[in-house]
Amino acid sequence: MTRAPRPWWRSAVVYQVYIRSFADADGDGVGDVAGLRRRLPYLAELGVDAIWINPWYPSPLRDGGYDVADYRAIDPSLGTLPEAQAMLNEAHASGLRVLLDLVPNHVSDQHAWFRRALEAPPGSPARARFIFRPGCGPTGAEPPNNWTSNFGGSAWTRVADADGRPGEWYLHLFAPEQSDLDWTNSEVRDEFAAIMRFWFDLGIDGFRIDVAHGLAKAEGLPDASTVGWPPPAGEPVEHPHWDRDEVHEIYRAWRALADEYEDPRVFVAEAWVQSPERLARYVRSDELHTAFNFDFLLAPWQAQSIRRSIETTLRTHSAVGASPTWVLSNHDTIREVSRYARRQGVRPLRTLGDLVDLPPDFALGLRRARAAVLLMLALPGGAYVYQGAELGLPEVEDLPVDVLRDPGWELSDHTERGRDGCRVPIPWSGSAPPFGFSPPGASAPPWLPQPAAWSDLTVERQAADPGSTLGLYRRALALRREHPALGGADGDGEGEGDGEGDGGGGEADAAGDGEGEFSWLPAPAGALAFAREPGFACIVNLSADGVTLPSDATLLIASGPLTDDAQVPHDTAVWVTTGPREETPI
Ligand code: GLC
């Protein structure tokens, strides 16, 4: 039997580069392409397979670059296209794939299309690329419907007509400077196909799709009956602009485009949806390749919740033959050290506001974050590492309000501090800010201030300490590459699974992703244990009591020290090799 090689993306570890905060080469306090280029050896040594770069396009920065003014260029403060091409070539030469961020739901108000739409009259083709509507009420002074912006307030802004009189309203599901495109318009579809080809032809390996659940809006734009999204689990809700069925036809067309390339390009969906079942619809075999698993990210650090998330993820992805992904944080969520430092299970912890009244224990948070990454990297499928997670960085919760840049701060009337606290520039070296983020003699400080206490967390410091969080990541990623059960070199193509999943559920459900088969092992209450074939097990102790290792286990790596009698203590994870796994009571 011949086996097709397993596509790289099915088990890739992707490192998220928030470019403005990664490395600053020109000393203006903002990370750039040249900085990233210099740090590629760090990423190759870390052992990740790919990087995903947050938007680097020209942008007025109303929303950290997610307000794109030109999709075919690099923001001058970050570099140039030739520099980006050089970075891409160097990344490829060091074995790293490169994904970009595509923002198809909305464009910046400075984008040529939107400027033209403002100048054009109601009903014109220039306005038809967006969602312009007359207002309600006798004078049109009320917005067309009750939709709200993700950052607070109405999702509609009124524009003036050529004669200066108040005119139509346009839709923006995010900031007013991010006007939604109309995806029923063929010009919009053609333009994004052309943008994708532009970057694919330069050699980019794929795209992360921003707000993939938002492109389709219900015909007639009816009022929404729910405000919050995703709504609490329960009865599925049909929403007029989130996760609509019509969106999938767009992704079928994109998949066909990506598949035209000899080395097919790939997509990862950012889709905030109501359930893993709904998420799996985005990764059907003729749609996007993978999707971020926010259900796993938001699962509290409790054995039952995490097990439930893993089970539903594996079951729903297997049912469509897709590869799952795992993620602990990104540029929109609280860093895992700070999330896990809080009492768990009270409410989902996604934004700073969710932490209110939950006092932190950061040592515990770090301990859990270290255990969580061993858990994540042992699961079948791909994984995402947000820059700084490998250093155990906490959220910066006390940034002075005058440095906050997240539009959520202003648009929520100063009730939500926003996401700047997870976007603080990386500490590379030295004992004082800018910690090597900017070169010596830089003309400006880092665009968000780094805490002085980060002197203990620099790459330089941690690289010299094998017990550091960086050391843990490096060893775990190296083991993952080597071990056949984790899709490592010897296991390439193992258990061919690119076809249809079996749709089965239960304890021994395979992920159907072409990697070492996954099965749960018996474990004491509050602990999780699972095997991957051949001969590998991961044990995660989320309980207060110690957990005994299987008698035939040989330790590969532990997220923290074991006890003197070789037990796995609380909030600790281990990887072991095992003998025949049927005989491994724990
Ligand atoms: C996505 C991005 C987020 C941005 C939003 C609007 O959720 O991850 O940072 O604010 O889309 O583009």
Short mmCIF file of C-alpha atoms and ligand atoms in Angstrom, two decimals, residues 63 66 106 151 174 178 208 210-211 270 331-332 419 423, ligand 1:
data_model
loop_
_atom_site.label_atom_id
_atom_site.label_comp_id
_atom_site.label_asym_id
_atom_site.label_seq_id
_atom_site.Cartn_x
_atom_site.Cartn_y
_atom_site.Cartn_z
CA ASP A 63 -7.22 48.49 15.20
CA TYR A 66 -6.73 45.09 11.14
CA HIS A 106 -13.71 45.04 6.36
CA PHE A 151 -15.99 47.28 20.29
CA PHE A 174 -15.77 46.62 14.39
CA GLN A 178 -13.36 49.45 9.57
CA ARG A 208 -5.07 33.15 8.63
CA ASP A 210 -9.67 37.20 10.11
CA VAL A 211 -13.30 37.10 11.29
CA GLU A 270 -10.48 32.66 12.97
CA HIS A 331 -3.20 38.79 20.49
CA ASP A 332 -6.90 39.12 21.40
CA ARG A 419 -5.98 43.87 24.46
CA ARG A 423 0.85 42.93 22.98
C1 GLC B 1 -9.94 39.67 14.69
C2 GLC B 1 -8.56 40.09 15.12
C3 GLC B 1 -8.69 41.24 16.06
C4 GLC B 1 -9.37 42.38 15.32
C5 GLC B 1 -10.68 41.94 14.71
C6 GLC B 1 -11.18 42.92 13.69
O1 GLC B 1 -10.71 39.21 15.74
O2 GLC B 1 -7.88 39.00 15.68
O3 GLC B 1 -7.45 41.63 16.56
O4 GLC B 1 -9.62 43.43 16.21
O5 GLC B 1 -10.56 40.72 14.03
O6 GLC B 1 -10.42 42.82 12.51
#
